[in-house]
Short mmCIF file of C-alpha atoms in Angstrom, two decimals:
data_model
loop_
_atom_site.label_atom_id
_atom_site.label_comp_id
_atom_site.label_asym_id
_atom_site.label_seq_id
_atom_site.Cartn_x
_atom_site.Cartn_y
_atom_site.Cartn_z
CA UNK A 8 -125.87 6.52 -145.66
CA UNK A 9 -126.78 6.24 -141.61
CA UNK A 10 -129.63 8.20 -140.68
CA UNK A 11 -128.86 9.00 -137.09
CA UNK A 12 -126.22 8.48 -134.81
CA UNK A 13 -126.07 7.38 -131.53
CA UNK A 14 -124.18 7.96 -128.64
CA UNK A 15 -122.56 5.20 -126.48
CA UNK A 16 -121.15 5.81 -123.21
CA UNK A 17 -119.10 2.58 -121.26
CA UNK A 18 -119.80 3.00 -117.76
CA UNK A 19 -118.60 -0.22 -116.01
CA UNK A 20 -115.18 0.44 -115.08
CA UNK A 21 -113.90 0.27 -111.57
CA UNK A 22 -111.55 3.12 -111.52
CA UNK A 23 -109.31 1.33 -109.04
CA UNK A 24 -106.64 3.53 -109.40
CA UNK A 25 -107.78 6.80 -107.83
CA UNK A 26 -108.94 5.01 -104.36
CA UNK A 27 -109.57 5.92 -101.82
CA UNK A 28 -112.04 8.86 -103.55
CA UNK A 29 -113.36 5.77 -106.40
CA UNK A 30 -114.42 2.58 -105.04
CA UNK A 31 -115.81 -0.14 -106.74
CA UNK A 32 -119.55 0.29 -105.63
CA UNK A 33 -119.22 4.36 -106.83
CA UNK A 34 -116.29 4.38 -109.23
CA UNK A 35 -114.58 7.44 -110.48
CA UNK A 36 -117.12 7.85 -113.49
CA UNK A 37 -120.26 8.37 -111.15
CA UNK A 38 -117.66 11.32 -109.02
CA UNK A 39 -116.95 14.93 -109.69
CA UNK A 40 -113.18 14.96 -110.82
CA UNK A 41 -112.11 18.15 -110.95
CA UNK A 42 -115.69 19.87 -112.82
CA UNK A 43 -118.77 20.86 -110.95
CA UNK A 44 -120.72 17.60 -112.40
CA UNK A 45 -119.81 13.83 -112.51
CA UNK A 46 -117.14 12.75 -115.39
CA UNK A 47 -120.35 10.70 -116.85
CA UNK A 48 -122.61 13.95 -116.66
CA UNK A 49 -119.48 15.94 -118.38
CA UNK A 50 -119.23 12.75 -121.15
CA UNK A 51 -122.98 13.02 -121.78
CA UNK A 52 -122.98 17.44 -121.95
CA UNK A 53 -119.67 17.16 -124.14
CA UNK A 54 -122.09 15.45 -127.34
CA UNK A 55 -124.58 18.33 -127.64
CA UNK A 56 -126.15 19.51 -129.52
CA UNK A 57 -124.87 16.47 -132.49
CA UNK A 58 -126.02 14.19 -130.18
CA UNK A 59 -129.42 14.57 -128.51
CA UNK A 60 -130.09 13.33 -125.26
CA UNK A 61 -132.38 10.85 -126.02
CA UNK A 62 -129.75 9.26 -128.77
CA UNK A 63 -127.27 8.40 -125.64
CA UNK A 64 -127.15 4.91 -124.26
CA UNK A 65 -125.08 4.55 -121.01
CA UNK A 66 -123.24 1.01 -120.97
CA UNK A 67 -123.09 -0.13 -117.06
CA UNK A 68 -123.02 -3.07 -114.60
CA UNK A 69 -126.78 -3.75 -113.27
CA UNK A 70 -125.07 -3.08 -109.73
CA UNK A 71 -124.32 0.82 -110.40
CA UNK A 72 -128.09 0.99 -111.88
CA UNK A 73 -129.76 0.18 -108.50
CA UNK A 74 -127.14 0.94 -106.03
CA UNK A 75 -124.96 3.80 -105.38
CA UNK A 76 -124.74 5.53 -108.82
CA UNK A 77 -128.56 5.18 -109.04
CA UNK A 78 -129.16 9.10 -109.04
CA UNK A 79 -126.49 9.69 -111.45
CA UNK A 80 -128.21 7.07 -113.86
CA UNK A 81 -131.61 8.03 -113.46
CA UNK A 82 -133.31 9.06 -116.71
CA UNK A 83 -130.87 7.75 -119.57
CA UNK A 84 -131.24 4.84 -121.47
CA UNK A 85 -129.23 2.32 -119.98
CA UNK A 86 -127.57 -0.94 -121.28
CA UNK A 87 -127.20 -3.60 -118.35
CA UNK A 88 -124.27 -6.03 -117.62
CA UNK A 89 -124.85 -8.39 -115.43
CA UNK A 90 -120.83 -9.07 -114.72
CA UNK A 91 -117.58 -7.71 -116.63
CA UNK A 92 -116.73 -8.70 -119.95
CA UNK A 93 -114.60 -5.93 -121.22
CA UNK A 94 -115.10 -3.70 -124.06
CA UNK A 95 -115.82 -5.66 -127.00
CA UNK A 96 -119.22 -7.39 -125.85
CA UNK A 97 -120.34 -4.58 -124.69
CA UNK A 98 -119.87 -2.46 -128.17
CA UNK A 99 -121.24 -4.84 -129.99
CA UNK A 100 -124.38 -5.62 -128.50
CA UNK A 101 -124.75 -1.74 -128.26
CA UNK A 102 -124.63 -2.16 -132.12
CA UNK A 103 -126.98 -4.59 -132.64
CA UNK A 104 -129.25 -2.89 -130.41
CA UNK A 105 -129.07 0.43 -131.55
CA UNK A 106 -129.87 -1.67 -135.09
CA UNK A 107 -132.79 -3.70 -133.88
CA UNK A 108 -134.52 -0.77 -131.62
CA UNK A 109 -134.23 1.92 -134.56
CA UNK A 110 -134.85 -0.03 -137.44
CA UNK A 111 -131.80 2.11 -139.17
CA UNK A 112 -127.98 1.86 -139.09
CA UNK A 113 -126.62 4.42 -137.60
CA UNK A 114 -123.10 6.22 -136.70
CA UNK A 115 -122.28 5.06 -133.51
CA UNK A 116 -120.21 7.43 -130.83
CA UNK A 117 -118.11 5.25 -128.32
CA UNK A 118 -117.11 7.57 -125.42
CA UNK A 119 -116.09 6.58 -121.86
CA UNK A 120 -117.21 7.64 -119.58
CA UNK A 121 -114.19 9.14 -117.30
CA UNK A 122 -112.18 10.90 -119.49
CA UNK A 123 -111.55 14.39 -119.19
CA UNK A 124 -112.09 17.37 -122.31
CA UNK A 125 -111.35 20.51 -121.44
CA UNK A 126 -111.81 21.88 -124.77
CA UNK A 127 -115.79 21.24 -126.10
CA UNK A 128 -115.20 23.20 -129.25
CA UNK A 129 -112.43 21.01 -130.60
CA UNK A 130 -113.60 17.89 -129.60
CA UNK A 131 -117.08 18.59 -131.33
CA UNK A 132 -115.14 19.37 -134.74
CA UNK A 133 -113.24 16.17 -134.41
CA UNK A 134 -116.28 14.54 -133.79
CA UNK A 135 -118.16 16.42 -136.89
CA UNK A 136 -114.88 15.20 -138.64
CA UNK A 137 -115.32 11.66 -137.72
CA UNK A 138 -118.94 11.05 -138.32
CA UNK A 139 -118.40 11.88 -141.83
CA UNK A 140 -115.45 9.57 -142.39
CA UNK A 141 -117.21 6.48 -140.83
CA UNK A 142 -120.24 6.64 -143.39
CA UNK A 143 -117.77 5.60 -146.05
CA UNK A 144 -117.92 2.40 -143.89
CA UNK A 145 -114.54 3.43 -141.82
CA UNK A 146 -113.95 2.51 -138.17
CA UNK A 147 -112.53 5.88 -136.73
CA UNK A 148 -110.85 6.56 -133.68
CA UNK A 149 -109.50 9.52 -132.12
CA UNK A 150 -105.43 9.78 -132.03
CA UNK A 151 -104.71 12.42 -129.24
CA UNK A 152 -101.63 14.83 -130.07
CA UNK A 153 -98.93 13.80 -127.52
CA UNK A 154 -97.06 16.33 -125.44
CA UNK A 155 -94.71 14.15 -123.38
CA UNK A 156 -93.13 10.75 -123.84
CA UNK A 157 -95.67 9.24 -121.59
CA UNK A 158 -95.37 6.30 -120.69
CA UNK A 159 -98.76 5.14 -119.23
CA UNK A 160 -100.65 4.98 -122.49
CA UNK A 161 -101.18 2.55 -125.61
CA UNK A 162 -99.80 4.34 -128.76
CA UNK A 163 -100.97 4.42 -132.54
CA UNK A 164 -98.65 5.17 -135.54
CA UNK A 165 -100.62 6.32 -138.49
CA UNK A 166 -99.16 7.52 -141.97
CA UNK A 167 -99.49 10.98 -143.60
CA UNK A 168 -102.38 13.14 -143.27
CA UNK A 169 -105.03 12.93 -146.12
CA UNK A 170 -106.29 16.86 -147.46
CA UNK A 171 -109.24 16.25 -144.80
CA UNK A 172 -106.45 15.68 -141.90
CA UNK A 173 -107.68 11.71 -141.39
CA UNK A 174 -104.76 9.56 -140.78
CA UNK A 175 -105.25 5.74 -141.97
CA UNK A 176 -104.11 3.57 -139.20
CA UNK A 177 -100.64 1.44 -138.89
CA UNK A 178 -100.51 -0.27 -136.36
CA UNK A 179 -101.37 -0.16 -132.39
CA UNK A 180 -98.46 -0.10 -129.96
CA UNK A 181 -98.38 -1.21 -126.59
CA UNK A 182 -97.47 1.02 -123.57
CA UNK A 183 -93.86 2.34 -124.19
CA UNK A 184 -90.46 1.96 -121.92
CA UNK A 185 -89.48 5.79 -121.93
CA UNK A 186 -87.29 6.08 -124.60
CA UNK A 187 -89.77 4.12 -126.95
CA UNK A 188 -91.87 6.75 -126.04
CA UNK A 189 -88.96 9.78 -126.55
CA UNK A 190 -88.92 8.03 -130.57
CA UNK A 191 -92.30 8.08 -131.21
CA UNK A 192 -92.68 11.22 -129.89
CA UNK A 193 -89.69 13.08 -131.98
CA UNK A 194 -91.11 10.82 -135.06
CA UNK A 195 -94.62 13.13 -135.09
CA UNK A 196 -96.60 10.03 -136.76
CA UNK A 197 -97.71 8.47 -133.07
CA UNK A 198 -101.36 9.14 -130.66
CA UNK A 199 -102.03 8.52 -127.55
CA UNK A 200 -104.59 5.81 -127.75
CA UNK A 201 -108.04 7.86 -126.62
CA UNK A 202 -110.39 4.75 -126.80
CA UNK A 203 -112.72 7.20 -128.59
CA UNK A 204 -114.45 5.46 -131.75
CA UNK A 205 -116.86 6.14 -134.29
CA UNK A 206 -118.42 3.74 -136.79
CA UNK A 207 -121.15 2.58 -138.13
CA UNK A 208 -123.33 -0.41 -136.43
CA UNK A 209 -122.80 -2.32 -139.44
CA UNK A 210 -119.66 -1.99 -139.76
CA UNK A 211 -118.86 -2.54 -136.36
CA UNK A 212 -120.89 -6.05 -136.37
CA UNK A 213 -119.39 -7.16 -139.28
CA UNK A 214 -115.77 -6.66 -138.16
CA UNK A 215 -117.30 -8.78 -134.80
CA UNK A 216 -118.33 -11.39 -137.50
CA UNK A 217 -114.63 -11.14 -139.11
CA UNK A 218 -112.61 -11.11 -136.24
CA UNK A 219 -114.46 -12.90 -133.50
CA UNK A 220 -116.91 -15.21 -134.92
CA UNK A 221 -117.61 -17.47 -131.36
CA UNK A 222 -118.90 -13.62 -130.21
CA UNK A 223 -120.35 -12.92 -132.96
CA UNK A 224 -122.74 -16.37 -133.09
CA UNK A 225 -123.94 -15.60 -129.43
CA UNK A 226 -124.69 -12.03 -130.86
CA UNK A 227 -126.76 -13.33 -133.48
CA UNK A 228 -128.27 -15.92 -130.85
CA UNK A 229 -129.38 -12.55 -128.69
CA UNK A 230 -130.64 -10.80 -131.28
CA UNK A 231 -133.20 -13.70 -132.64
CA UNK A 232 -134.54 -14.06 -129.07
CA UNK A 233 -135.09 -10.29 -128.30
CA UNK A 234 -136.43 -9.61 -132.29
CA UNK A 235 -139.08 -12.74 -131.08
CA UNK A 236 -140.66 -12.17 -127.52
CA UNK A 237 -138.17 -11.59 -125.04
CA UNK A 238 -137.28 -8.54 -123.43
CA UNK A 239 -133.25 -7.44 -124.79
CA UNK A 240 -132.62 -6.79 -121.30
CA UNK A 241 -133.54 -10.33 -119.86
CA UNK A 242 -131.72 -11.80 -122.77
CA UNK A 243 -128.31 -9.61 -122.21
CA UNK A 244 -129.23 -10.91 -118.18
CA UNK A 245 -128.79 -14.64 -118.93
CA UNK A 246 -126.60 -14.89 -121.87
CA UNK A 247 -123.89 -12.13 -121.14
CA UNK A 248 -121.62 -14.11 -118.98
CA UNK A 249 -120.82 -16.30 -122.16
CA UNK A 250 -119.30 -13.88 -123.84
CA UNK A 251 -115.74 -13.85 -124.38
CA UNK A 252 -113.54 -11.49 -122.21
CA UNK A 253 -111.97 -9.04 -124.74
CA UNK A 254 -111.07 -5.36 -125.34
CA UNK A 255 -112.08 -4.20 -128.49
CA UNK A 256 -108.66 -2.67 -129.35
CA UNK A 257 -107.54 -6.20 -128.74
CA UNK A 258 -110.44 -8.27 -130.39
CA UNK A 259 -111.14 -5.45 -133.37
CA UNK A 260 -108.92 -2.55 -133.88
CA UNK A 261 -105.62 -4.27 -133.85
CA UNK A 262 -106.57 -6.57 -136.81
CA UNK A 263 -108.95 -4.44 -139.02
CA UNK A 264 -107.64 -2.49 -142.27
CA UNK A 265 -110.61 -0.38 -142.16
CA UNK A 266 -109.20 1.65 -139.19
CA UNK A 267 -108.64 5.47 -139.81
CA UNK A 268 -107.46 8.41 -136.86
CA UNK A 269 -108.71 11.81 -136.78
CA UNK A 270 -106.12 13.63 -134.60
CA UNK A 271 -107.33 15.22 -131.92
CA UNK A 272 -105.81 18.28 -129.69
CA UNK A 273 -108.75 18.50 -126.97
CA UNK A 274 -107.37 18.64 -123.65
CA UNK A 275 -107.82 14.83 -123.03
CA UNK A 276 -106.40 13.26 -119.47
CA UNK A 277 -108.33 9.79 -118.87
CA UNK A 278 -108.06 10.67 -115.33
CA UNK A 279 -106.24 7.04 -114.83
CA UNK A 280 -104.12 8.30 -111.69
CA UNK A 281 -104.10 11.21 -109.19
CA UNK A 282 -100.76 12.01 -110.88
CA UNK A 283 -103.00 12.54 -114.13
CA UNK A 284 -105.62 14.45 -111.52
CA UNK A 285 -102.63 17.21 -110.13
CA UNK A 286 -101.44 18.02 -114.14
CA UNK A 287 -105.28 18.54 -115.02
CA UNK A 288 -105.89 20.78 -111.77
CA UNK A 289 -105.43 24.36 -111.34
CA UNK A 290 -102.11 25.25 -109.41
CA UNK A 291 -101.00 27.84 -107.18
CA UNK A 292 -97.90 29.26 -107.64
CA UNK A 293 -95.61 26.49 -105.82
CA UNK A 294 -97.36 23.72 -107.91
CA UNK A 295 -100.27 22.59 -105.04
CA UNK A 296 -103.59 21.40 -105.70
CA UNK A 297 -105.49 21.82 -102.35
CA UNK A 298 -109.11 20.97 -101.69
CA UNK A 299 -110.88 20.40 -98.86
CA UNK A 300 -110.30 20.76 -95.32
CA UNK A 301 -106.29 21.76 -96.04
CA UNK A 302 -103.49 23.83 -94.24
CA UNK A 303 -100.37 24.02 -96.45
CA UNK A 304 -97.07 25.56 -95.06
CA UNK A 305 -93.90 25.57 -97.47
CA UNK A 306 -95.09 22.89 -99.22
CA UNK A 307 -94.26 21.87 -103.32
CA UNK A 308 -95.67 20.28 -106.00
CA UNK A 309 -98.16 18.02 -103.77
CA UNK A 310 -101.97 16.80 -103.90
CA UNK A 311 -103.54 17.35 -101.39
CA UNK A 312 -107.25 16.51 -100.90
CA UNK A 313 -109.83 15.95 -97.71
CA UNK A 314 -113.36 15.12 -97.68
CA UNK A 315 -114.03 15.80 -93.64
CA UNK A 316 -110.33 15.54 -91.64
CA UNK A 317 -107.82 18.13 -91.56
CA UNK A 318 -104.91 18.03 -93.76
CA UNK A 319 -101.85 20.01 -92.23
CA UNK A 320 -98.99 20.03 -93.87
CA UNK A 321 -95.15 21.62 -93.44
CA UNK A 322 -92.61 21.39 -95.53
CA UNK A 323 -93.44 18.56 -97.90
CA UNK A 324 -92.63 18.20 -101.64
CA UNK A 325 -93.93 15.31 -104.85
CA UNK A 326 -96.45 13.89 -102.55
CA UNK A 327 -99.90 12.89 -102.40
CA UNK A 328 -102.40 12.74 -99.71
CA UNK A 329 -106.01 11.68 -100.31
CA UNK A 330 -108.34 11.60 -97.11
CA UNK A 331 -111.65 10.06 -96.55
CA UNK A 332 -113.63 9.57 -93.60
CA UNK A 333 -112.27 5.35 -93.87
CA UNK A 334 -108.93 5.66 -95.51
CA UNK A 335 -105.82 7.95 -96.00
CA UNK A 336 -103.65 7.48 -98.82
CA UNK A 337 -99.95 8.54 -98.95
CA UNK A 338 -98.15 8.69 -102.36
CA UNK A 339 -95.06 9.54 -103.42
CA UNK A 340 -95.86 12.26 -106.83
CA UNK A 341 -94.96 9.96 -110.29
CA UNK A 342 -96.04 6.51 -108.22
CA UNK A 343 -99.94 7.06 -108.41
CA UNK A 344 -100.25 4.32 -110.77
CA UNK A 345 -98.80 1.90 -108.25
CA UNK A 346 -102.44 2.60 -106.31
CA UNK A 347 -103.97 -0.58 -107.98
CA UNK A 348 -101.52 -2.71 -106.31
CA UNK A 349 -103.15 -1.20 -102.80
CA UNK A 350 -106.59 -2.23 -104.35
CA UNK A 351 -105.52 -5.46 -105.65
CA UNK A 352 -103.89 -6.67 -101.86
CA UNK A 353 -107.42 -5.03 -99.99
CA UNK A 354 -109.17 -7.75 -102.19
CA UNK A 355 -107.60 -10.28 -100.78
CA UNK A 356 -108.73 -9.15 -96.96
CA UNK A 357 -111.93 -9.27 -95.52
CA UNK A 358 -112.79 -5.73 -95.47
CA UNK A 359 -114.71 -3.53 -97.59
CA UNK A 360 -112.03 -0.24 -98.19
CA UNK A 361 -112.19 -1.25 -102.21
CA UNK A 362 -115.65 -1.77 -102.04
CA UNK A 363 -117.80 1.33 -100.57
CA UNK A 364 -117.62 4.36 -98.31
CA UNK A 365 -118.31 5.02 -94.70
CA UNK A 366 -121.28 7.14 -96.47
CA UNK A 367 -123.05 4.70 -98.93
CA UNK A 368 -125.41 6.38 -101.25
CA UNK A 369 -128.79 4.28 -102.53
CA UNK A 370 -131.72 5.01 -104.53
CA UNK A 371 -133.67 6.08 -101.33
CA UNK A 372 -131.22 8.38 -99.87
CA UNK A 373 -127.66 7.20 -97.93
CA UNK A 374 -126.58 5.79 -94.96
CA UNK A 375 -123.48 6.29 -92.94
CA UNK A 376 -121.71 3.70 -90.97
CA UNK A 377 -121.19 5.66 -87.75
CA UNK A 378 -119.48 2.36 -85.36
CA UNK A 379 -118.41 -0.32 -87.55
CA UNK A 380 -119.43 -4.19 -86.91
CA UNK A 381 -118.18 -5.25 -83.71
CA UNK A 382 -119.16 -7.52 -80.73
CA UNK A 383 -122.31 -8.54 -82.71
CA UNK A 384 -123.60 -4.95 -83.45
CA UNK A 385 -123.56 -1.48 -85.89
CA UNK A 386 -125.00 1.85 -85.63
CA UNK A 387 -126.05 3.76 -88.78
CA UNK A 388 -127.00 7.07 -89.50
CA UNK A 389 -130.08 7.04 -92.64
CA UNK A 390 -131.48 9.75 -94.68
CA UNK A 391 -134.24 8.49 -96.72
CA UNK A 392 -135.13 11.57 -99.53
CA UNK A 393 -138.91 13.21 -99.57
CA UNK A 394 -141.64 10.40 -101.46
CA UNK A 395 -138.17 7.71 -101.27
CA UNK A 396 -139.11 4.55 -99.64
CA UNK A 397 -136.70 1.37 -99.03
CA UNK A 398 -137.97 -2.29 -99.77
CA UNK A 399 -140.14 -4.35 -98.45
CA UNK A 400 -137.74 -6.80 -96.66
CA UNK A 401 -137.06 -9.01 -93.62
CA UNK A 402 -133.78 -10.11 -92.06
CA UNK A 403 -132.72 -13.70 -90.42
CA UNK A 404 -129.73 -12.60 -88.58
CA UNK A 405 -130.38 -8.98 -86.95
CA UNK A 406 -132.89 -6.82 -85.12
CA UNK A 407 -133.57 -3.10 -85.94
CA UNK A 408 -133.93 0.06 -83.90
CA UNK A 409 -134.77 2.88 -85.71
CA UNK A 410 -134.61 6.38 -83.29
CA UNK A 411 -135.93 8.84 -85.53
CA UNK A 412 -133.82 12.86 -85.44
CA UNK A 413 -135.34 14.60 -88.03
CA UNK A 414 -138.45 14.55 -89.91
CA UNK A 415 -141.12 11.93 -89.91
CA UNK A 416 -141.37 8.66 -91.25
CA UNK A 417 -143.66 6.11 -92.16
CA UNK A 418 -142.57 2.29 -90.89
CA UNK A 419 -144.68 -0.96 -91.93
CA UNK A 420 -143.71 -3.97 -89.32
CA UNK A 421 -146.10 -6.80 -91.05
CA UNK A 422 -149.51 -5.78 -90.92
CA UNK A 423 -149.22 -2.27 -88.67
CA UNK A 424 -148.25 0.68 -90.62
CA UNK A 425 -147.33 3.18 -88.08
CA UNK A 426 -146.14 7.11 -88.07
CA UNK A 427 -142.79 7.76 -86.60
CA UNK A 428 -142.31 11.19 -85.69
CA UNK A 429 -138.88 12.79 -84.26
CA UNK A 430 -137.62 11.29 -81.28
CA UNK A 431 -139.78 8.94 -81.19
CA UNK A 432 -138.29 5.00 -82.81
CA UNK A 433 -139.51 1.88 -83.75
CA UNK A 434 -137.98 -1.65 -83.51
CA UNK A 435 -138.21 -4.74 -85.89
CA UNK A 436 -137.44 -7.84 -85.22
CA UNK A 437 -135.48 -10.70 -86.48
CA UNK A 438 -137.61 -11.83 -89.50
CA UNK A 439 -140.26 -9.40 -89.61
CA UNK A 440 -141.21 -8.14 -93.12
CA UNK A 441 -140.64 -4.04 -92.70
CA UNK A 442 -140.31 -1.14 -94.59
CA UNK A 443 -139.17 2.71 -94.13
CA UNK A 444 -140.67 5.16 -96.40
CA UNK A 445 -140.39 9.09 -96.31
CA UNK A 446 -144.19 10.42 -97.34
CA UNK A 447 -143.23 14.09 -95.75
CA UNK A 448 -141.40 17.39 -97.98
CA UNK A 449 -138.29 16.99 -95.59
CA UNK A 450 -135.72 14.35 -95.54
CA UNK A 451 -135.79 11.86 -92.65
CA UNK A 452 -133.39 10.68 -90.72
CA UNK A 453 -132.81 8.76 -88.53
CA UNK A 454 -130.36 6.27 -86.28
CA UNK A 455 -129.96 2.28 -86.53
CA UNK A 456 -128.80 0.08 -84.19
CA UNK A 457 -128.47 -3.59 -85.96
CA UNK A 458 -127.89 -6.43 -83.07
CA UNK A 459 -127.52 -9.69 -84.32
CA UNK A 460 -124.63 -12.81 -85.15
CA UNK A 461 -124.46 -11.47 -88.81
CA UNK A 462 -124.53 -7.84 -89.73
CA UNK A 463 -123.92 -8.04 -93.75
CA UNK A 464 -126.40 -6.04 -96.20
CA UNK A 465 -126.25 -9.37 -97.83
CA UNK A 466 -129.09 -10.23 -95.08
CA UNK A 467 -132.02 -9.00 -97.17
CA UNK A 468 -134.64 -10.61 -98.64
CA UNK A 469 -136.40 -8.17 -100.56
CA UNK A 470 -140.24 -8.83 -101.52
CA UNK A 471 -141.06 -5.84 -103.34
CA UNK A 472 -138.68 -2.91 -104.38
CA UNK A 473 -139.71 0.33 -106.40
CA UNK A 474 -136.02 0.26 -107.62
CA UNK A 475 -136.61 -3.24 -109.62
CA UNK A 476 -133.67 -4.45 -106.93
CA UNK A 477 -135.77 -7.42 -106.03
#
């Protein structure tokens, strides 16, 4: 019998299909989606009260932990992956460490992070539902009640319904041509695949051991060297990039017999287009979602969302407009999922419109790219937050002016630690160890001018960093 449970939340996806809002330095996890908090914030409030806070462990890449989701990640216990290996790695050294660290075996929750519930209630019973059924040593998943022959999501077909409701598994089924999806529907045996599990840590590991030994004998490999002397976090640091690339529906849940579905009508979207985003949103009466800065004349059945330009539009009907301060994107309504293909061919240029905003948030504060690199130089806008401070650092390609506009700052150029008040600026030069630090009750801010051959925030050398970024 497991004595706790544990909640896990995977964090490390890209969200590449709702660009321009979700890039890959803030994806759509770390955003507000249509609730007043972030999808991961929503994830974590959906599990209480039969998961307390400090039973949830966030699963995310090292580079959302000390960049630009920083603030969102602040204060949970975290997991770290130093690249992308899927699903399955990351479960399973979850389990193992939720083993090793608690000295029990408990009932895992796997949630991701940037799904969408609408209905708490419901999902908690399901929940309540499934933790019982995976102490008899069950891997359970949530099967979400279909309403539509969608097309866009992996299916399950499970047989009749026990006296407790729990469905035992069949067999997984990839994403459906429409009619495929029209049969399963009218059949009333077939889920939408949530990617919602619940098991025990055991259980899970063992299945790893079953079904993918190679993983399973770096797992062990981990575990000997953080149950000796090393720290689990530098051990997941230099041995995670050997583990195999594999989804755990793939690796795990499409081979087991131990699989079992609790079916699940919750008001689940995974949020994996901004077709998906208009059906979740409220409506007005000709079918618009509007947000933003938005003028809408005899228009039907669009999207339409700014974060600073104006949106006017006349007479338009099934499209999609997205504005951010960098990037506009146009979309006919039922295409959405064709986005990724926009992502995929901006990878392949030199610029950074998959990457990160115009406004890039760190663990100090943001700063806004006000004139983009050009002619050998780049003007900023920073706001470092009250007690923040940036690193310790030099550059080898570009000189700093900092004009302060608002507040006052503290700057260290080597040895001189000055006070820089407003309108008043400092300048550091090629190589010189600096730093910026906010000691006031107000944020600062202040302008940048960068001059130099090579303008990348790759050239930093960091020497000391209160944000372990060094």
């Amino acid at each position: 019998m497991a004595t706790s449970v544990k909640g896990i939340i995977l964090a490390g996806g890209s969200g590449s299909r709702l660009w321009p809002l979700s890039r890959q330095q803030l994806p759509k996890q770390f955003l507000n989606i249509g609730g007043a908090s972030s999808m991961l914030s929503a994830t974590i409030e959906r599990l209480d009260p039969l998961v307390g806070h400090d039973d949830i462990w966030v699963v995310t890449g090292e580079t959302h932990a000390t960049g630009e989701a920083f603030s969102e990640l602040e204060g949970l216990n975290q997991i770290l992956e130093p690249c992308g290996r899927n699903t399955a790695p990351a479960i399973a050294i979850a389990a193992a460490l939720m083993q090793d660290l608690s000295g029990e075996d408990p009932v895992m929750v796997v949630l991701p992070a940037d799904h969408i519930v609408a209905n708490k209630e419901a999902f908690q019973a399901c929940l309540s539902k499934a933790i019982e059924v995976a102490q008899e040593d069950r891997l359970v998943t949530f099967g979400i009640v279909p309403n539509a022959p969608e097309t866009g999501f992996g299916y399950i077909q499970a047989d009749a319904a026990g006296g407790d409701g729990v469905r035992k598994v069949l067999r997984f089924v990839e994403k459906p041509d429409i009619q495929n999806a029209q049969r399963m529907l009218d059949d009333g045996n077939y889920y939408w695949n949530s990617g919602m599990f619940v098991w025990k840590a055991s259980v899970i590991i063992e299945e790893v051991e079953k079904y993918i030994p190679e993983m399973a004998a770096l797992l062990n490999e981990m575990r000997s060297r953080w149950n000796g002397k090393e720290k689990w976090q530098e051990v997941i640091r230099s041995s995670f990039e050997k583990m195999p690339d594999i989804s755990i529906d793939y690796g795990i849940m499409e081979r087991s017999e131990r699989v079992s579905l609790v079916p699940a009508e919750i008001g689940w979207s995974d949020v994996g287009s901004w077709d998906a985003v208009h059906e979740m949103a409220k409506h007005d009466a000709d079918g618009n979602e509007m947000s933003g800065n938005v003028m809408a004349i005899d228009c039907r059945n669009t999207l339409l969302r700014s974060e600073k330009a104006l949106i006017a539009a006349v007479g338009i009907e099934d499209i999609i407009a997205v504005e951010t301060p960098d990037a506009i994107l146009l979309c006919k309504a039922g295409q959405s999922q064709r986005v990724k293909e926009i992502v995929d061919n901006l990878k392949e240029g030199e610029g950074r419109y998959h990457v990160e905003h115009v406004t890039v948030r760190r663990p100090w504060g943001s700063y806004t790219v006000l004139e983009a690199r050009g002619d050998g130089y780049q003007i900023k806008r920073i706001e470092v937050k009250p007690g923040a401070r940036l690193s310790m650092q030099s550059h080898q390609h570009r000189t700093e002016h900092w004009v302060v506009v608002a507040g006052t700052a503290t700057v260290t150029c080597g040895n001189l630690v000055k006070t820089v008040s407003k309108n008043e600026s400092a300048y550091i030069r090629i190589g010189e160890v600096h730093r910026l630090e906010n000691r006031g009750k107000i944020p600062v801010q202040l302008i940048e001018v960068q001059v130099g051959d090579y303008l990348g925030e790759d050239d930093i050398e960091r020497f000391e960093d209160m944000y372990g970024r060094t």
